[in-house]
């Protein structure tokens, strides 16, 4: 037997329950991963609460898209992986569990220098950040404005953009400004006068913007400062992006990601893993909770009460 977090109705965090499930069996092209850490993302809570539309629940719904662990068994036609390999998991529903069947296309090998918690914290933040910046063609000579730079996606985006030679301005609360500087960004505070503060920080102008918070302030300031609407994107305001005249990426996009965008997401995770192992990329880890405390994890993430990535440990 294995154990997993499920819910049978849409609602508050209290709908999450830890249950026994049959031990998973790998099919062709799949492996079973013994989970060591599951990353908790805002998207998990949005799916559970109904804020992100999902098909009707017809059977207990599994939770979680990111995780890390050790390969426990292998199905037929699997190459490149073996029992005992340490791996990170991306885009596979059900990582809040003790064991999970994962297609090999959704696995990333983890070197010993990368912890399970770091591996579980990578896929959605690093993959999203990398894909967004590639889609926006961010590079040397750009001045990139990131709204909510201290969030997981924002932190990854800062590090990628700085490595590519861009100047980065990141909004955040004053308490997070020193951290943003350490990552290589110029921090500015939210609130009245934001556009003027950004102009002062970027006297030569801003060329591209990534919204990771979804406020009207973030959208309007971006549009005020950047004339090329094709270089303004949001990962939060997908449903109304078209009416706002900007681009939308990630799970909230009005249309599915292209094959190129999906390839960039996978590439971004691979690159982030290598950079972490080399000591050149930071992942801010937050509370580590037992799998049985999934309700508390969702309460924390919805209240924005945890600094850093929350992980669940079986």
PDB file of C-alpha atoms in Angstrom:
ATOM      1  CA  UNK A   1       0.000   0.000   0.000  1.00  0.00           C
ATOM      2  CA  UNK A   2       0.925   3.632  -0.445  1.00  0.00           C
ATOM      3  CA  UNK A   3      -0.553   6.851   0.945  1.00  0.00           C
ATOM      4  CA  UNK A   4      -1.686  10.007  -0.811  1.00  0.00           C
ATOM      5  CA  UNK A   5      -3.485  13.292  -0.242  1.00  0.00           C
ATOM      6  CA  UNK A   6      -6.834  13.453  -2.064  1.00  0.00           C
ATOM      7  CA  UNK A   7     -10.025  15.500  -2.108  1.00  0.00           C
ATOM      8  CA  UNK A   8     -13.511  14.617  -3.309  1.00  0.00           C
ATOM      9  CA  UNK A   9     -14.979  18.117  -3.389  1.00  0.00           C
ATOM     10  CA  UNK A  10     -13.930  21.673  -4.169  1.00  0.00           C
ATOM     11  CA  UNK A  11     -13.474  23.848  -1.115  1.00  0.00           C
ATOM     12  CA  UNK A  12     -11.251  25.040   1.703  1.00  0.00           C
ATOM     13  CA  UNK A  13      -8.021  23.294   2.719  1.00  0.00           C
ATOM     14  CA  UNK A  14     -10.099  21.091   5.024  1.00  0.00           C
ATOM     15  CA  UNK A  15     -11.279  19.027   2.024  1.00  0.00           C
ATOM     16  CA  UNK A  16      -7.782  17.482   1.807  1.00  0.00           C
ATOM     17  CA  UNK A  17      -7.413  14.012   3.346  1.00  0.00           C
ATOM     18  CA  UNK A  18      -4.565  11.491   3.679  1.00  0.00           C
ATOM     19  CA  UNK A  19      -5.740   8.050   2.539  1.00  0.00           C
ATOM     20  CA  UNK A  20      -4.345   4.610   1.772  1.00  0.00           C
ATOM     21  CA  UNK A  21      -4.091   3.780  -1.932  1.00  0.00           C
ATOM     22  CA  UNK A  22      -3.003   0.646  -3.823  1.00  0.00           C
ATOM     23  CA  UNK A  23       0.731   0.424  -4.386  1.00  0.00           C
ATOM     24  CA  UNK A  24       1.403   1.976  -7.829  1.00  0.00           C
ATOM     25  CA  UNK A  25       2.767  -0.156 -10.676  1.00  0.00           C
ATOM     26  CA  UNK A  26       4.863   1.293 -13.495  1.00  0.00           C
ATOM     27  CA  UNK A  27       3.693   0.719 -17.049  1.00  0.00           C
ATOM     28  CA  UNK A  28       5.736   1.005 -20.258  1.00  0.00           C
ATOM     29  CA  UNK A  29       7.850   4.148 -20.256  1.00  0.00           C
ATOM     30  CA  UNK A  30       7.108   4.794 -16.586  1.00  0.00           C
ATOM     31  CA  UNK A  31       8.790   4.443 -13.208  1.00  0.00           C
ATOM     32  CA  UNK A  32       7.551   4.394  -9.632  1.00  0.00           C
ATOM     33  CA  UNK A  33       9.171   7.087  -7.509  1.00  0.00           C
ATOM     34  CA  UNK A  34       9.329   6.841  -3.730  1.00  0.00           C
ATOM     35  CA  UNK A  35       8.612  10.462  -2.850  1.00  0.00           C
ATOM     36  CA  UNK A  36      10.991  12.199  -0.452  1.00  0.00           C
ATOM     37  CA  UNK A  37       9.574  15.731  -0.820  1.00  0.00           C
ATOM     38  CA  UNK A  38       6.601  17.328  -2.588  1.00  0.00           C
ATOM     39  CA  UNK A  39       6.602  20.989  -3.528  1.00  0.00           C
ATOM     40  CA  UNK A  40       3.534  23.023  -2.553  1.00  0.00           C
ATOM     41  CA  UNK A  41       2.574  25.591  -5.198  1.00  0.00           C
ATOM     42  CA  UNK A  42      -0.124  28.288  -5.301  1.00  0.00           C
ATOM     43  CA  UNK A  43      -1.531  26.420  -8.299  1.00  0.00           C
ATOM     44  CA  UNK A  44      -2.274  23.415  -6.055  1.00  0.00           C
ATOM     45  CA  UNK A  45      -4.441  25.572  -3.823  1.00  0.00           C
ATOM     46  CA  UNK A  46      -6.172  27.256  -6.768  1.00  0.00           C
ATOM     47  CA  UNK A  47      -7.116  23.868  -8.223  1.00  0.00           C
ATOM     48  CA  UNK A  48      -8.406  22.617  -4.865  1.00  0.00           C
ATOM     49  CA  UNK A  49     -10.449  25.767  -4.196  1.00  0.00           C
ATOM     50  CA  UNK A  50     -11.952  26.104  -7.666  1.00  0.00           C
ATOM     51  CA  UNK A  51     -10.113  29.326  -8.514  1.00  0.00           C
ATOM     52  CA  UNK A  52      -8.431  27.465 -11.373  1.00  0.00           C
ATOM     53  CA  UNK A  53     -11.112  25.702 -13.452  1.00  0.00           C
ATOM     54  CA  UNK A  54     -10.845  21.916 -13.508  1.00  0.00           C
ATOM     55  CA  UNK A  55     -13.086  19.118 -14.814  1.00  0.00           C
ATOM     56  CA  UNK A  56     -15.761  17.868 -12.379  1.00  0.00           C
ATOM     57  CA  UNK A  57     -14.488  15.494  -9.686  1.00  0.00           C
ATOM     58  CA  UNK A  58     -15.628  11.958 -10.476  1.00  0.00           C
ATOM     59  CA  UNK A  59     -13.175  10.093  -8.216  1.00  0.00           C
ATOM     60  CA  UNK A  60     -10.804  11.106  -5.398  1.00  0.00           C
ATOM     61  CA  UNK A  61      -8.557  13.783  -6.921  1.00  0.00           C
ATOM     62  CA  UNK A  62      -4.818  13.656  -6.286  1.00  0.00           C
ATOM     63  CA  UNK A  63      -2.872  16.811  -5.456  1.00  0.00           C
ATOM     64  CA  UNK A  64       0.564  18.216  -6.264  1.00  0.00           C
ATOM     65  CA  UNK A  65       2.577  18.631  -9.461  1.00  0.00           C
ATOM     66  CA  UNK A  66       6.191  18.883  -8.250  1.00  0.00           C
ATOM     67  CA  UNK A  67       8.262  16.447  -6.204  1.00  0.00           C
ATOM     68  CA  UNK A  68      11.520  14.594  -5.752  1.00  0.00           C
ATOM     69  CA  UNK A  69      12.568  11.163  -4.593  1.00  0.00           C
ATOM     70  CA  UNK A  70      14.216   7.883  -5.552  1.00  0.00           C
ATOM     71  CA  UNK A  71      13.190   5.490  -8.327  1.00  0.00           C
ATOM     72  CA  UNK A  72      11.683   2.422  -6.659  1.00  0.00           C
ATOM     73  CA  UNK A  73      10.802   0.330  -9.731  1.00  0.00           C
ATOM     74  CA  UNK A  74      10.869   0.595 -13.502  1.00  0.00           C
ATOM     75  CA  UNK A  75       8.412  -0.388 -16.231  1.00  0.00           C
ATOM     76  CA  UNK A  76       9.168  -1.729 -19.664  1.00  0.00           C
ATOM     77  CA  UNK A  77      10.964   0.304 -22.348  1.00  0.00           C
ATOM     78  CA  UNK A  78      12.616   2.671 -19.869  1.00  0.00           C
ATOM     79  CA  UNK A  79      16.100   3.900 -20.736  1.00  0.00           C
ATOM     80  CA  UNK A  80      18.321   6.466 -19.057  1.00  0.00           C
ATOM     81  CA  UNK A  81      17.053   5.750 -15.545  1.00  0.00           C
ATOM     82  CA  UNK A  82      17.585   2.912 -13.089  1.00  0.00           C
ATOM     83  CA  UNK A  83      16.332   1.827  -9.668  1.00  0.00           C
ATOM     84  CA  UNK A  84      17.939   3.974  -6.977  1.00  0.00           C
ATOM     85  CA  UNK A  85      18.368   7.088  -9.145  1.00  0.00           C
ATOM     86  CA  UNK A  86      17.566  10.357  -7.407  1.00  0.00           C
ATOM     87  CA  UNK A  87      15.080  12.350  -9.482  1.00  0.00           C
ATOM     88  CA  UNK A  88      12.949  15.467  -9.530  1.00  0.00           C
ATOM     89  CA  UNK A  89       9.392  15.207 -10.873  1.00  0.00           C
ATOM     90  CA  UNK A  90       7.617  17.793 -12.986  1.00  0.00           C
ATOM     91  CA  UNK A  91       4.062  18.209 -14.255  1.00  0.00           C
ATOM     92  CA  UNK A  92       2.785  14.909 -12.869  1.00  0.00           C
ATOM     93  CA  UNK A  93      -0.368  15.086 -10.772  1.00  0.00           C
ATOM     94  CA  UNK A  94      -0.265  13.397  -7.371  1.00  0.00           C
ATOM     95  CA  UNK A  95       3.107  14.239  -5.849  1.00  0.00           C
ATOM     96  CA  UNK A  96       1.527  14.651  -2.395  1.00  0.00           C
ATOM     97  CA  UNK A  97       2.058  10.934  -1.764  1.00  0.00           C
ATOM     98  CA  UNK A  98       4.491   8.295  -0.604  1.00  0.00           C
ATOM     99  CA  UNK A  99       4.818   6.718  -4.072  1.00  0.00           C
ATOM    100  CA  UNK A 100       3.874   7.862  -7.567  1.00  0.00           C
ATOM    101  CA  UNK A 101       3.959   6.526 -11.131  1.00  0.00           C
ATOM    102  CA  UNK A 102       5.806   9.030 -13.333  1.00  0.00           C
ATOM    103  CA  UNK A 103       6.400   9.015 -17.117  1.00  0.00           C
ATOM    104  CA  UNK A 104      10.146   9.202 -17.776  1.00  0.00           C
ATOM    105  CA  UNK A 105       9.613  12.354 -19.871  1.00  0.00           C
ATOM    106  CA  UNK A 106       8.666  14.118 -16.613  1.00  0.00           C
ATOM    107  CA  UNK A 107      11.814  13.156 -14.693  1.00  0.00           C
ATOM    108  CA  UNK A 108      15.036  15.061 -14.064  1.00  0.00           C
ATOM    109  CA  UNK A 109      18.126  13.375 -12.633  1.00  0.00           C
ATOM    110  CA  UNK A 110      19.265  14.980  -9.377  1.00  0.00           C
ATOM    111  CA  UNK A 111      22.975  15.129  -8.536  1.00  0.00           C
ATOM    112  CA  UNK A 112      23.955  14.524  -4.922  1.00  0.00           C
ATOM    113  CA  UNK A 113      24.647  18.241  -4.464  1.00  0.00           C
ATOM    114  CA  UNK A 114      20.925  19.024  -4.903  1.00  0.00           C
ATOM    115  CA  UNK A 115      18.640  18.094  -2.006  1.00  0.00           C
ATOM    116  CA  UNK A 116      15.230  16.482  -2.394  1.00  0.00           C
ATOM    117  CA  UNK A 117      13.595  19.666  -1.075  1.00  0.00           C
ATOM    118  CA  UNK A 118      15.401  21.750  -3.708  1.00  0.00           C
ATOM    119  CA  UNK A 119      14.418  19.273  -6.399  1.00  0.00           C
ATOM    120  CA  UNK A 120      10.782  19.421  -5.301  1.00  0.00           C
ATOM    121  CA  UNK A 121      10.837  23.224  -5.340  1.00  0.00           C
ATOM    122  CA  UNK A 122      12.054  23.625  -8.906  1.00  0.00           C
ATOM    123  CA  UNK A 123       9.681  22.571 -11.647  1.00  0.00           C
ATOM    124  CA  UNK A 124       6.891  25.132 -11.665  1.00  0.00           C
ATOM    125  CA  UNK A 125       8.964  28.159 -10.506  1.00  0.00           C
ATOM    126  CA  UNK A 126      12.116  27.564 -12.571  1.00  0.00           C
ATOM    127  CA  UNK A 127      10.309  26.101 -15.566  1.00  0.00           C
ATOM    128  CA  UNK A 128       7.790  28.938 -15.650  1.00  0.00           C
ATOM    129  CA  UNK A 129      10.416  31.661 -15.224  1.00  0.00           C
ATOM    130  CA  UNK A 130      12.674  30.260 -17.926  1.00  0.00           C
ATOM    131  CA  UNK A 131       9.861  29.747 -20.425  1.00  0.00           C
ATOM    132  CA  UNK A 132       8.471  33.239 -19.848  1.00  0.00           C
ATOM    133  CA  UNK A 133      11.828  34.929 -20.302  1.00  0.00           C
ATOM    134  CA  UNK A 134      12.622  32.907 -23.429  1.00  0.00           C
ATOM    135  CA  UNK A 135       9.193  33.720 -24.872  1.00  0.00           C
ATOM    136  CA  UNK A 136       9.763  37.421 -24.125  1.00  0.00           C
ATOM    137  CA  UNK A 137      13.241  37.189 -25.701  1.00  0.00           C
ATOM    138  CA  UNK A 138      14.960  38.644 -22.637  1.00  0.00           C
ATOM    139  CA  UNK A 139      18.689  39.101 -23.095  1.00  0.00           C
ATOM    140  CA  UNK A 140      21.696  41.378 -22.893  1.00  0.00           C
ATOM    141  CA  UNK A 141      20.762  45.047 -23.074  1.00  0.00           C
ATOM    142  CA  UNK A 142      17.230  44.562 -21.760  1.00  0.00           C
ATOM    143  CA  UNK A 143      15.883  46.153 -18.616  1.00  0.00           C
ATOM    144  CA  UNK A 144      13.393  43.675 -17.175  1.00  0.00           C
ATOM    145  CA  UNK A 145      10.703  44.665 -14.679  1.00  0.00           C
ATOM    146  CA  UNK A 146       9.520  41.768 -12.493  1.00  0.00           C
ATOM    147  CA  UNK A 147       6.471  42.325 -10.317  1.00  0.00           C
ATOM    148  CA  UNK A 148       6.698  40.243  -7.102  1.00  0.00           C
ATOM    149  CA  UNK A 149      10.376  39.475  -7.466  1.00  0.00           C
ATOM    150  CA  UNK A 150      10.585  37.787  -4.067  1.00  0.00           C
ATOM    151  CA  UNK A 151       8.157  35.016  -5.028  1.00  0.00           C
ATOM    152  CA  UNK A 152       9.439  31.665  -6.253  1.00  0.00           C
ATOM    153  CA  UNK A 153       8.930  32.435  -9.956  1.00  0.00           C
ATOM    154  CA  UNK A 154      10.248  35.969  -9.494  1.00  0.00           C
ATOM    155  CA  UNK A 155      13.441  34.799  -7.795  1.00  0.00           C
ATOM    156  CA  UNK A 156      14.126  32.275 -10.563  1.00  0.00           C
ATOM    157  CA  UNK A 157      13.424  34.883 -13.248  1.00  0.00           C
ATOM    158  CA  UNK A 158      15.833  37.360 -11.648  1.00  0.00           C
ATOM    159  CA  UNK A 159      18.648  34.823 -11.633  1.00  0.00           C
ATOM    160  CA  UNK A 160      18.117  33.676 -15.225  1.00  0.00           C
ATOM    161  CA  UNK A 161      17.824  37.239 -16.554  1.00  0.00           C
ATOM    162  CA  UNK A 162      20.907  38.498 -14.712  1.00  0.00           C
ATOM    163  CA  UNK A 163      22.902  35.535 -16.030  1.00  0.00           C
ATOM    164  CA  UNK A 164      21.844  36.512 -19.563  1.00  0.00           C
ATOM    165  CA  UNK A 165      23.070  40.094 -19.161  1.00  0.00           C
ATOM    166  CA  UNK A 166      19.787  41.889 -18.485  1.00  0.00           C
ATOM    167  CA  UNK A 167      19.294  44.614 -15.886  1.00  0.00           C
ATOM    168  CA  UNK A 168      16.494  43.571 -13.522  1.00  0.00           C
ATOM    169  CA  UNK A 169      14.187  45.771 -11.474  1.00  0.00           C
ATOM    170  CA  UNK A 170      12.011  43.803  -9.043  1.00  0.00           C
ATOM    171  CA  UNK A 171       9.096  44.983  -6.943  1.00  0.00           C
ATOM    172  CA  UNK A 172       8.752  43.683  -3.424  1.00  0.00           C
ATOM    173  CA  UNK A 173       8.104  44.657   0.165  1.00  0.00           C
ATOM    174  CA  UNK A 174      10.965  46.573   1.847  1.00  0.00           C
ATOM    175  CA  UNK A 175      11.633  43.550   4.084  1.00  0.00           C
ATOM    176  CA  UNK A 176      12.658  41.575   0.977  1.00  0.00           C
ATOM    177  CA  UNK A 177      14.791  44.246  -0.699  1.00  0.00           C
ATOM    178  CA  UNK A 178      18.137  42.999   0.576  1.00  0.00           C
ATOM    179  CA  UNK A 179      17.364  39.516  -0.712  1.00  0.00           C
ATOM    180  CA  UNK A 180      16.439  40.941  -4.125  1.00  0.00           C
ATOM    181  CA  UNK A 181      19.752  42.802  -4.238  1.00  0.00           C
ATOM    182  CA  UNK A 182      21.640  39.616  -3.398  1.00  0.00           C
ATOM    183  CA  UNK A 183      19.968  37.905  -6.359  1.00  0.00           C
ATOM    184  CA  UNK A 184      21.134  40.735  -8.619  1.00  0.00           C
ATOM    185  CA  UNK A 185      18.010  42.894  -8.930  1.00  0.00           C
ATOM    186  CA  UNK A 186      17.350  46.562  -8.183  1.00  0.00           C
ATOM    187  CA  UNK A 187      14.476  46.506  -5.657  1.00  0.00           C
ATOM    188  CA  UNK A 188      11.579  48.957  -5.624  1.00  0.00           C
ATOM    189  CA  UNK A 189       8.595  49.066  -3.267  1.00  0.00           C
ATOM    190  CA  UNK A 190       4.972  48.568  -4.276  1.00  0.00           C
ATOM    191  CA  UNK A 191       2.380  51.289  -3.855  1.00  0.00           C
ATOM    192  CA  UNK A 192       1.643  54.855  -4.915  1.00  0.00           C
ATOM    193  CA  UNK A 193       4.379  56.354  -7.061  1.00  0.00           C
ATOM    194  CA  UNK A 194       5.615  52.958  -8.310  1.00  0.00           C
ATOM    195  CA  UNK A 195       6.056  54.124 -11.908  1.00  0.00           C
ATOM    196  CA  UNK A 196       8.171  57.094 -10.807  1.00  0.00           C
ATOM    197  CA  UNK A 197      10.361  54.895  -8.596  1.00  0.00           C
ATOM    198  CA  UNK A 198      10.937  52.536 -11.504  1.00  0.00           C
ATOM    199  CA  UNK A 199      11.840  55.443 -13.803  1.00  0.00           C
ATOM    200  CA  UNK A 200      14.370  56.617 -11.234  1.00  0.00           C
ATOM    201  CA  UNK A 201      15.865  53.115 -11.009  1.00  0.00           C
ATOM    202  CA  UNK A 202      15.916  52.741 -14.812  1.00  0.00           C
ATOM    203  CA  UNK A 203      16.655  56.168 -16.312  1.00  0.00           C
ATOM    204  CA  UNK A 204      17.139  54.605 -19.760  1.00  0.00           C
ATOM    205  CA  UNK A 205      13.723  52.981 -19.632  1.00  0.00           C
ATOM    206  CA  UNK A 206      12.224  49.514 -19.188  1.00  0.00           C
ATOM    207  CA  UNK A 207      12.031  47.203 -22.197  1.00  0.00           C
ATOM    208  CA  UNK A 208      10.181  44.121 -20.905  1.00  0.00           C
ATOM    209  CA  UNK A 209       7.972  43.145 -17.943  1.00  0.00           C
ATOM    210  CA  UNK A 210       6.854  39.940 -16.226  1.00  0.00           C
ATOM    211  CA  UNK A 211       3.901  40.158 -13.845  1.00  0.00           C
ATOM    212  CA  UNK A 212       3.964  37.522 -11.100  1.00  0.00           C
ATOM    213  CA  UNK A 213       1.401  39.132  -8.790  1.00  0.00           C
ATOM    214  CA  UNK A 214      -1.619  40.051 -10.900  1.00  0.00           C
ATOM    215  CA  UNK A 215      -2.568  43.402  -9.387  1.00  0.00           C
ATOM    216  CA  UNK A 216      -4.045  46.232 -11.446  1.00  0.00           C
ATOM    217  CA  UNK A 217      -1.070  48.324 -10.327  1.00  0.00           C
ATOM    218  CA  UNK A 218       1.405  45.854 -11.825  1.00  0.00           C
ATOM    219  CA  UNK A 219      -0.445  45.706 -15.149  1.00  0.00           C
ATOM    220  CA  UNK A 220      -1.052  49.435 -15.501  1.00  0.00           C
ATOM    221  CA  UNK A 221       2.498  50.430 -14.548  1.00  0.00           C
ATOM    222  CA  UNK A 222       3.915  47.914 -17.021  1.00  0.00           C
ATOM    223  CA  UNK A 223       1.724  49.318 -19.814  1.00  0.00           C
ATOM    224  CA  UNK A 224       2.662  52.865 -18.866  1.00  0.00           C
ATOM    225  CA  UNK A 225       6.387  52.159 -19.071  1.00  0.00           C
ATOM    226  CA  UNK A 226       6.560  49.755 -22.031  1.00  0.00           C
ATOM    227  CA  UNK A 227       5.086  50.586 -25.436  1.00  0.00           C
ATOM    228  CA  UNK A 228       5.603  47.120 -26.958  1.00  0.00           C
ATOM    229  CA  UNK A 229       2.698  45.146 -25.460  1.00  0.00           C
ATOM    230  CA  UNK A 230       4.175  41.915 -26.861  1.00  0.00           C
ATOM    231  CA  UNK A 231       6.939  42.282 -24.248  1.00  0.00           C
ATOM    232  CA  UNK A 232       4.563  42.451 -21.287  1.00  0.00           C
ATOM    233  CA  UNK A 233       3.419  39.123 -19.856  1.00  0.00           C
ATOM    234  CA  UNK A 234       1.515  37.859 -16.828  1.00  0.00           C
ATOM    235  CA  UNK A 235       1.430  34.454 -15.171  1.00  0.00           C
ATOM    236  CA  UNK A 236      -1.600  35.409 -13.059  1.00  0.00           C
ATOM    237  CA  UNK A 237      -4.116  37.343 -15.178  1.00  0.00           C
ATOM    238  CA  UNK A 238      -4.551  34.784 -17.954  1.00  0.00           C
ATOM    239  CA  UNK A 239      -8.354  35.019 -18.391  1.00  0.00           C
ATOM    240  CA  UNK A 240      -8.323  38.773 -19.079  1.00  0.00           C
ATOM    241  CA  UNK A 241      -4.870  39.141 -20.653  1.00  0.00           C
ATOM    242  CA  UNK A 242      -6.296  39.600 -24.146  1.00  0.00           C
ATOM    243  CA  UNK A 243      -8.546  42.444 -23.041  1.00  0.00           C
ATOM    244  CA  UNK A 244      -5.565  44.019 -21.271  1.00  0.00           C
ATOM    245  CA  UNK A 245      -3.544  43.786 -24.477  1.00  0.00           C
ATOM    246  CA  UNK A 246      -0.718  41.737 -22.944  1.00  0.00           C
ATOM    247  CA  UNK A 247       0.537  38.150 -23.108  1.00  0.00           C
ATOM    248  CA  UNK A 248      -0.303  35.351 -20.659  1.00  0.00           C
ATOM    249  CA  UNK A 249       1.814  32.335 -19.814  1.00  0.00           C
ATOM    250  CA  UNK A 250       1.785  29.347 -17.443  1.00  0.00           C
ATOM    251  CA  UNK A 251      -1.317  27.467 -16.311  1.00  0.00           C
ATOM    252  CA  UNK A 252      -3.478  30.572 -16.461  1.00  0.00           C
ATOM    253  CA  UNK A 253      -2.858  31.193 -20.153  1.00  0.00           C
ATOM    254  CA  UNK A 254      -6.020  31.258 -22.321  1.00  0.00           C
ATOM    255  CA  UNK A 255      -4.410  28.846 -24.810  1.00  0.00           C
ATOM    256  CA  UNK A 256      -2.206  25.783 -24.164  1.00  0.00           C
ATOM    257  CA  UNK A 257       1.545  26.199 -24.235  1.00  0.00           C
ATOM    258  CA  UNK A 258       3.221  25.469 -27.544  1.00  0.00           C
ATOM    259  CA  UNK A 259       5.674  22.600 -27.995  1.00  0.00           C
ATOM    260  CA  UNK A 260       8.499  25.150 -27.927  1.00  0.00           C
ATOM    261  CA  UNK A 261       7.252  26.679 -24.682  1.00  0.00           C
ATOM    262  CA  UNK A 262       6.943  23.238 -23.088  1.00  0.00           C
ATOM    263  CA  UNK A 263      10.478  22.396 -24.230  1.00  0.00           C
ATOM    264  CA  UNK A 264      11.741  25.631 -22.665  1.00  0.00           C
ATOM    265  CA  UNK A 265      10.091  24.741 -19.350  1.00  0.00           C
ATOM    266  CA  UNK A 266      11.902  21.377 -19.289  1.00  0.00           C
ATOM    267  CA  UNK A 267      15.184  22.991 -20.327  1.00  0.00           C
ATOM    268  CA  UNK A 268      14.862  25.584 -17.580  1.00  0.00           C
ATOM    269  CA  UNK A 269      14.547  22.947 -14.869  1.00  0.00           C
ATOM    270  CA  UNK A 270      17.563  21.027 -16.190  1.00  0.00           C
ATOM    271  CA  UNK A 271      19.630  24.221 -16.237  1.00  0.00           C
ATOM    272  CA  UNK A 272      18.519  25.232 -12.742  1.00  0.00           C
ATOM    273  CA  UNK A 273      19.491  21.821 -11.355  1.00  0.00           C
ATOM    274  CA  UNK A 274      22.975  22.117 -12.855  1.00  0.00           C
ATOM    275  CA  UNK A 275      23.356  25.665 -11.532  1.00  0.00           C
ATOM    276  CA  UNK A 276      22.264  24.671  -8.015  1.00  0.00           C
ATOM    277  CA  UNK A 277      24.781  21.820  -8.023  1.00  0.00           C
ATOM    278  CA  UNK A 278      27.482  24.326  -9.027  1.00  0.00           C
ATOM    279  CA  UNK A 279      26.451  26.790  -6.312  1.00  0.00           C
ATOM    280  CA  UNK A 280      25.253  29.373  -8.855  1.00  0.00           C
ATOM    281  CA  UNK A 281      21.475  29.329  -8.312  1.00  0.00           C
ATOM    282  CA  UNK A 282      19.457  29.839  -5.137  1.00  0.00           C
ATOM    283  CA  UNK A 283      16.199  28.206  -4.089  1.00  0.00           C
ATOM    284  CA  UNK A 284      14.579  29.740  -1.021  1.00  0.00           C
ATOM    285  CA  UNK A 285      13.188  26.876   1.038  1.00  0.00           C
ATOM    286  CA  UNK A 286      10.434  27.465   3.568  1.00  0.00           C
ATOM    287  CA  UNK A 287       8.600  25.246   6.062  1.00  0.00           C
ATOM    288  CA  UNK A 288       8.989  21.473   5.760  1.00  0.00           C
ATOM    289  CA  UNK A 289       5.835  19.736   6.940  1.00  0.00           C
ATOM    290  CA  UNK A 290       4.768  16.081   7.205  1.00  0.00           C
ATOM    291  CA  UNK A 291       2.545  14.838   4.375  1.00  0.00           C
ATOM    292  CA  UNK A 292      -0.256  14.540   6.921  1.00  0.00           C
ATOM    293  CA  UNK A 293      -0.134  18.348   7.352  1.00  0.00           C
ATOM    294  CA  UNK A 294      -1.225  19.173   3.792  1.00  0.00           C
ATOM    295  CA  UNK A 295      -4.147  21.188   5.162  1.00  0.00           C
ATOM    296  CA  UNK A 296      -1.769  23.447   7.068  1.00  0.00           C
ATOM    297  CA  UNK A 297       0.469  23.768   4.008  1.00  0.00           C
ATOM    298  CA  UNK A 298      -2.455  25.048   1.935  1.00  0.00           C
ATOM    299  CA  UNK A 299      -3.548  27.401   4.707  1.00  0.00           C
ATOM    300  CA  UNK A 300      -0.043  28.867   4.788  1.00  0.00           C
ATOM    301  CA  UNK A 301       0.251  29.300   1.044  1.00  0.00           C
ATOM    302  CA  UNK A 302      -3.181  30.912   0.720  1.00  0.00           C
ATOM    303  CA  UNK A 303      -2.416  33.334   3.553  1.00  0.00           C
ATOM    304  CA  UNK A 304       1.029  34.144   2.081  1.00  0.00           C
ATOM    305  CA  UNK A 305       2.257  33.317   5.573  1.00  0.00           C
ATOM    306  CA  UNK A 306       5.358  31.314   4.664  1.00  0.00           C
ATOM    307  CA  UNK A 307       8.619  32.715   3.378  1.00  0.00           C
ATOM    308  CA  UNK A 308      10.155  30.323   0.876  1.00  0.00           C
ATOM    309  CA  UNK A 309       8.979  27.113  -0.736  1.00  0.00           C
ATOM    310  CA  UNK A 310       6.790  24.845   1.412  1.00  0.00           C
ATOM    311  CA  UNK A 311       7.525  21.136   1.058  1.00  0.00           C
ATOM    312  CA  UNK A 312       5.657  18.068   2.299  1.00  0.00           C
ATOM    313  CA  UNK A 313       7.633  15.053   3.470  1.00  0.00           C
ATOM    314  CA  UNK A 314       6.066  11.535   3.643  1.00  0.00           C
TER     315      UNK A 314
END
